[in-house]
PDB file of C-alpha atoms and ligand atoms in Angstrom:
ATOM      1  CA  MET C   1       1.524  30.813  21.180  1.00 70.00           C
ATOM      2  CA  SER C   2       0.397  29.084  18.029  1.00 83.00           C
ATOM      3  CA  GLY C   3      -2.284  29.943  15.486  1.00 84.00           C
ATOM      4  CA  PRO C   4      -4.429  28.069  12.989  1.00 82.00           C
ATOM      5  CA  ALA C   5      -1.869  28.397  10.168  1.00 83.00           C
ATOM      6  CA  ASP C   6       0.890  26.737  12.184  1.00 96.00           C
ATOM      7  CA  SER C   7       2.021  23.159  11.639  1.00 97.00           C
ATOM      8  CA  LEU C   8       0.328  20.450  13.664  1.00 98.00           C
ATOM      9  CA  TYR C   9       3.691  20.041  15.413  1.00 98.00           C
ATOM     10  CA  GLN C  10       3.510  23.642  16.645  1.00 98.00           C
ATOM     11  CA  ARG C  11      -0.162  23.397  17.593  1.00 98.00           C
ATOM     12  CA  LEU C  12       0.548  20.289  19.686  1.00 98.00           C
ATOM     13  CA  GLY C  13       3.071  22.320  21.671  1.00 98.00           C
ATOM     14  CA  GLY C  14       6.239  21.332  19.819  1.00 98.00           C
ATOM     15  CA  ARG C  15       8.479  18.564  21.071  1.00 98.00           C
ATOM     16  CA  VAL C  16       7.711  19.312  24.730  1.00 98.00           C
ATOM     17  CA  GLY C  17       3.961  19.033  24.210  1.00 98.00           C
ATOM     18  CA  ILE C  18       4.255  15.929  22.042  1.00 98.00           C
ATOM     19  CA  ARG C  19       6.536  14.244  24.547  1.00 98.00           C
ATOM     20  CA  ARG C  20       4.022  14.897  27.323  1.00 98.00           C
ATOM     21  CA  ILE C  21       1.276  13.355  25.191  1.00 99.00           C
ATOM     22  CA  ALA C  22       3.498  10.333  24.438  1.00 98.00           C
ATOM     23  CA  GLU C  23       4.136   9.853  28.167  1.00 98.00           C
ATOM     24  CA  ASP C  24       0.406   9.928  28.891  1.00 99.00           C
ATOM     25  CA  VAL C  25      -0.308   7.504  26.038  1.00 98.00           C
ATOM     26  CA  TRP C  26       2.270   5.160  27.551  1.00 98.00           C
ATOM     27  CA  GLU C  27       0.660   5.395  30.995  1.00 98.00           C
ATOM     28  CA  ASN C  28      -2.722   4.629  29.443  1.00 98.00           C
ATOM     29  CA  HIS C  29      -1.304   1.618  27.563  1.00 98.00           C
ATOM     30  CA  VAL C  30       0.232  -0.004  30.626  1.00 98.00           C
ATOM     31  CA  ALA C  31      -3.027   0.506  32.546  1.00 98.00           C
ATOM     32  CA  ASN C  32      -5.206  -0.816  29.689  1.00 98.00           C
ATOM     33  CA  PRO C  33      -5.779  -4.595  29.966  1.00 98.00           C
ATOM     34  CA  GLU C  34      -6.564  -4.784  26.233  1.00 98.00           C
ATOM     35  CA  VAL C  35      -2.953  -3.993  25.344  1.00 98.00           C
ATOM     36  CA  SER C  36      -0.819  -3.895  28.515  1.00 98.00           C
ATOM     37  CA  PRO C  37       0.470  -7.504  28.043  1.00 98.00           C
ATOM     38  CA  ARG C  38       2.106  -6.327  24.813  1.00 98.00           C
ATOM     39  CA  TYR C  39       4.391  -3.960  26.703  1.00 98.00           C
ATOM     40  CA  VAL C  40       5.564  -6.006  29.698  1.00 97.00           C
ATOM     41  CA  ARG C  41       9.103  -6.361  28.361  1.00 97.00           C
ATOM     42  CA  SER C  42       9.358  -2.897  26.837  1.00 97.00           C
ATOM     43  CA  ASP C  43      11.844  -0.174  27.726  1.00 98.00           C
ATOM     44  CA  ALA C  44       9.423   2.662  28.540  1.00 98.00           C
ATOM     45  CA  ALA C  45      11.925   5.491  28.044  1.00 98.00           C
ATOM     46  CA  ALA C  46      13.062   4.140  24.666  1.00 98.00           C
ATOM     47  CA  ILE C  47       9.505   3.689  23.362  1.00 98.00           C
ATOM     48  CA  ILE C  48       8.392   7.125  24.576  1.00 98.00           C
ATOM     49  CA  ARG C  49      11.380   8.712  22.846  1.00 98.00           C
ATOM     50  CA  ARG C  50      10.726   6.843  19.582  1.00 98.00           C
ATOM     51  CA  VAL C  51       7.017   7.665  19.579  1.00 98.00           C
ATOM     52  CA  THR C  52       7.862  11.316  20.308  1.00 98.00           C
ATOM     53  CA  ASP C  53      10.347  11.385  17.407  1.00 98.00           C
ATOM     54  CA  PHE C  54       7.841   9.720  15.106  1.00 98.00           C
ATOM     55  CA  ILE C  55       4.995  12.133  15.881  1.00 98.00           C
ATOM     56  CA  CYS C  56       7.304  15.172  15.694  1.00 98.00           C
ATOM     57  CA  ALA C  57       8.541  14.098  12.256  1.00 97.00           C
ATOM     58  CA  GLY C  58       5.047  13.235  11.031  1.00 97.00           C
ATOM     59  CA  THR C  59       3.459  16.527  12.069  1.00 98.00           C
ATOM     60  CA  GLY C  60       5.982  18.915  10.539  1.00 97.00           C
ATOM     61  CA  GLY C  61       8.563  19.183  13.290  1.00 97.00           C
ATOM     62  CA  PRO C  62      12.319  19.333  12.820  1.00 94.00           C
ATOM     63  CA  GLY C  63      14.654  16.454  13.464  1.00 82.00           C
ATOM     64  CA  PRO C  64      14.834  13.030  11.920  1.00 91.00           C
ATOM     65  CA  TYR C  65      12.916   9.920  12.809  1.00 97.00           C
ATOM     66  CA  ASP C  66      15.574   7.242  12.700  1.00 96.00           C
ATOM     67  CA  GLY C  67      13.512   4.340  14.030  1.00 97.00           C
ATOM     68  CA  PRO C  68      11.965   1.457  12.143  1.00 98.00           C
ATOM     69  CA  SER C  69       9.010   1.873   9.797  1.00 98.00           C
ATOM     70  CA  MET C  70       5.625   1.146  11.347  1.00 98.00           C
ATOM     71  CA  ARG C  71       5.487  -2.120   9.401  1.00 98.00           C
ATOM     72  CA  GLN C  72       8.918  -3.156  10.675  1.00 98.00           C
ATOM     73  CA  ALA C  73       8.154  -2.062  14.256  1.00 98.00           C
ATOM     74  CA  HIS C  74       4.993  -4.184  14.468  1.00 98.00           C
ATOM     75  CA  GLU C  75       5.998  -7.112  12.277  1.00 98.00           C
ATOM     76  CA  GLY C  76       5.281 -10.541  13.740  1.00 98.00           C
ATOM     77  CA  MET C  77       2.987  -9.153  16.461  1.00 98.00           C
ATOM     78  CA  ASN C  78      -0.270  -9.986  14.657  1.00 98.00           C
ATOM     79  CA  ILE C  79      -1.979  -6.941  16.187  1.00 98.00           C
ATOM     80  CA  SER C  80      -5.788  -7.075  15.926  1.00 98.00           C
ATOM     81  CA  HIS C  81      -8.265  -4.379  14.889  1.00 98.00           C
ATOM     82  CA  ARG C  82      -9.513  -4.445  18.457  1.00 98.00           C
ATOM     83  CA  GLU C  83      -6.036  -3.652  19.800  1.00 98.00           C
ATOM     84  CA  PHE C  84      -5.661  -0.869  17.263  1.00 98.00           C
ATOM     85  CA  MET C  85      -8.900   0.671  18.543  1.00 98.00           C
ATOM     86  CA  ALA C  86      -7.741   0.259  22.161  1.00 98.00           C
ATOM     87  CA  VAL C  87      -4.493   2.074  21.390  1.00 98.00           C
ATOM     88  CA  THR C  88      -6.414   4.799  19.565  1.00 98.00           C
ATOM     89  CA  ASP C  89      -8.639   5.189  22.595  1.00 98.00           C
ATOM     90  CA  ASP C  90      -5.569   5.568  24.818  1.00 98.00           C
ATOM     91  CA  VAL C  91      -4.366   8.326  22.477  1.00 98.00           C
ATOM     92  CA  LEU C  92      -7.754  10.056  22.601  1.00 98.00           C
ATOM     93  CA  ARG C  93      -7.709  10.132  26.398  1.00 98.00           C
ATOM     94  CA  ALA C  94      -4.156  11.507  26.405  1.00 98.00           C
ATOM     95  CA  LEU C  95      -5.189  14.274  23.973  1.00 98.00           C
ATOM     96  CA  GLU C  96      -8.205  15.186  26.110  1.00 98.00           C
ATOM     97  CA  LYS C  97      -6.039  15.258  29.229  1.00 98.00           C
ATOM     98  CA  ASN C  98      -3.634  17.645  27.509  1.00 98.00           C
ATOM     99  CA  ARG C  99      -6.507  19.819  26.252  1.00 98.00           C
ATOM    100  CA  VAL C 100      -5.626  19.309  22.603  1.00 98.00           C
ATOM    101  CA  GLY C 101      -8.241  20.999  20.383  1.00 98.00           C
ATOM    102  CA  LYS C 102     -10.736  19.066  18.244  1.00 98.00           C
ATOM    103  CA  ASN C 103      -9.098  20.105  14.951  1.00 97.00           C
ATOM    104  CA  GLU C 104      -5.701  18.907  16.150  1.00 98.00           C
ATOM    105  CA  GLN C 105      -7.218  15.657  17.448  1.00 98.00           C
ATOM    106  CA  GLY C 106      -8.786  15.058  14.038  1.00 98.00           C
ATOM    107  CA  GLU C 107      -5.555  15.732  12.173  1.00 98.00           C
ATOM    108  CA  LEU C 108      -3.561  13.430  14.426  1.00 98.00           C
ATOM    109  CA  PHE C 109      -6.130  10.639  14.112  1.00 98.00           C
ATOM    110  CA  LEU C 110      -6.004  10.881  10.337  1.00 98.00           C
ATOM    111  CA  LEU C 111      -2.272  10.343  10.558  1.00 98.00           C
ATOM    112  CA  LEU C 112      -2.608   7.379  12.935  1.00 98.00           C
ATOM    113  CA  PHE C 113      -5.479   5.867  10.990  1.00 98.00           C
ATOM    114  CA  SER C 114      -3.567   6.081   7.714  1.00 98.00           C
ATOM    115  CA  LEU C 115      -1.003   3.732   9.268  1.00 98.00           C
ATOM    116  CA  ARG C 116      -3.456   1.005  10.245  1.00 98.00           C
ATOM    117  CA  ASN C 117      -2.543  -1.339   7.391  1.00 98.00           C
ATOM    118  CA  GLU C 118       1.138  -1.101   8.329  1.00 98.00           C
ATOM    119  CA  ILE C 119       0.329  -2.156  11.887  1.00 98.00           C
ATOM    120  CA  ILE C 120      -2.651  -4.531  11.946  1.00 98.00           C
ATOM    121  CA  HIS C 121      -2.011  -8.242  11.229  1.00 97.00           C
ATOM    122  CA  GLN C 122       1.672  -7.761  10.355  1.00 97.00           C
TER     123      GLN C 122
HETATM  124  C1  HEM Q 201      -0.869   4.311  14.666  1.00 82.01           C
HETATM  125  C2  HEM Q 201      -0.644   3.676  15.797  1.00 82.01           C
HETATM  126  C3  HEM Q 201       0.729   3.314  16.292  1.00 82.01           C
HETATM  127  C4  HEM Q 201       1.895   4.013  16.219  1.00 82.01           C
HETATM  128  C5  HEM Q 201       2.144   5.416  15.614  1.00 82.01           C
HETATM  129  C6  HEM Q 201       2.908   3.209  16.869  1.00 82.01           C
HETATM  130  C7  HEM Q 201       4.238   3.575  17.009  1.00 82.01           C
HETATM  131  C8  HEM Q 201       5.222   2.778  17.544  1.00 82.01           C
HETATM  132  C9  HEM Q 201       6.621   3.120  17.605  1.00 82.01           C
HETATM  133  C10 HEM Q 201       7.244   4.423  17.081  1.00 82.01           C
HETATM  134  C11 HEM Q 201       7.269   2.096  18.206  1.00 82.01           C
HETATM  135  C12 HEM Q 201       8.768   2.008  18.537  1.00 82.01           C
HETATM  136  C13 HEM Q 201       9.501   1.208  17.512  1.00 82.01           C
HETATM  137  C14 HEM Q 201      10.910   0.877  17.950  1.00 82.01           C
HETATM  138  O1  HEM Q 201      11.581   1.710  18.549  1.00 82.01           O
HETATM  139  O2  HEM Q 201      11.351  -0.242  17.694  1.00 82.01           O
HETATM  140  C15 HEM Q 201       6.271   1.086  18.520  1.00 82.01           C
HETATM  141  C16 HEM Q 201       6.520  -0.109  19.147  1.00 82.01           C
HETATM  142  C17 HEM Q 201       5.547  -0.975  19.593  1.00 82.01           C
HETATM  143  N1  HEM Q 201       4.198  -0.891  19.376  1.00 82.01           N
HETATM  144 FE1  HEM Q 201       3.275   0.532  18.306  1.00 82.01          FE
HETATM  145  N2  HEM Q 201       2.342   2.045  17.306  1.00 82.01           N
HETATM  146  C18 HEM Q 201       1.018   2.071  16.981  1.00 82.01           C
HETATM  147  C19 HEM Q 201       0.090   1.090  17.245  1.00 82.01           C
HETATM  148  C20 HEM Q 201       0.297  -0.026  18.014  1.00 82.01           C
HETATM  149  C21 HEM Q 201      -0.728  -0.988  18.377  1.00 82.01           C
HETATM  150  C22 HEM Q 201      -2.180  -0.967  17.920  1.00 82.01           C
HETATM  151  C23 HEM Q 201      -0.129  -1.905  19.188  1.00 82.01           C
HETATM  152  C24 HEM Q 201      -0.825  -3.059  19.855  1.00 82.01           C
HETATM  153  C25 HEM Q 201      -0.867  -3.211  21.138  1.00 82.01           C
HETATM  154  C26 HEM Q 201       1.271  -1.520  19.310  1.00 82.01           C
HETATM  155  C27 HEM Q 201       2.229  -2.207  20.036  1.00 82.01           C
HETATM  156  C28 HEM Q 201       3.579  -1.931  20.020  1.00 82.01           C
HETATM  157  C29 HEM Q 201       4.567  -2.750  20.694  1.00 82.01           C
HETATM  158  C30 HEM Q 201       4.296  -4.008  21.535  1.00 82.01           C
HETATM  159  C31 HEM Q 201       5.816  -2.161  20.407  1.00 82.01           C
HETATM  160  C32 HEM Q 201       7.206  -2.672  20.778  1.00 82.01           C
HETATM  161  C33 HEM Q 201       7.579  -2.356  22.106  1.00 82.01           C
HETATM  162  C34 HEM Q 201       9.001  -2.812  22.364  1.00 82.01           C
HETATM  163  O3  HEM Q 201       9.852  -2.846  21.439  1.00 82.01           O
HETATM  164  O4  HEM Q 201       9.265  -3.131  23.490  1.00 82.01           O
HETATM  165  N3  HEM Q 201       1.497  -0.381  18.572  1.00 82.01           N
HETATM  166  N4  HEM Q 201       5.055   1.536  18.116  1.00 82.01           N
END
């Protein structure tokens, strides 16, 4: 169980819960025509693992994130605002599916939103 004073990592269900969310986000991406062309050559397992590591590290979990920075990861892709919103929407649907509470949704979106300038038009 987790309570309101716990880290966001704990309230999202730890690594197991975050991994499940990352898997659902991935499924939403590949089914979303706004962004699916971006991922046709991607290694699903590798991306899911990296996104899981990144969210764990960013929400107060243990373990390092040893992947590229968000700027490095999205450099040269020229991602649009519209794509950013589409990805955010995929995340929202994954959080709803996993019954993540409104407070936790808000905290996670603040984190994602704070990264927008590292990702859009890089
Ligand atoms: C805050 C939002 C986002 C986060 C936290 C995020 C996170 C990540 C992470 C951790 C990786 C893996 C980096 C690596 O291992 O090299 C990645 C790769 C990628 N992201 Fe994002 N991302 C976000 C938004 C977006 C958006 C808006 C798009 C546009 C469609 C996008 C498209 C991609 C693509 C195409 C890859 C590379 C896939 C590959 O290497 O095959 N991301 N992202």
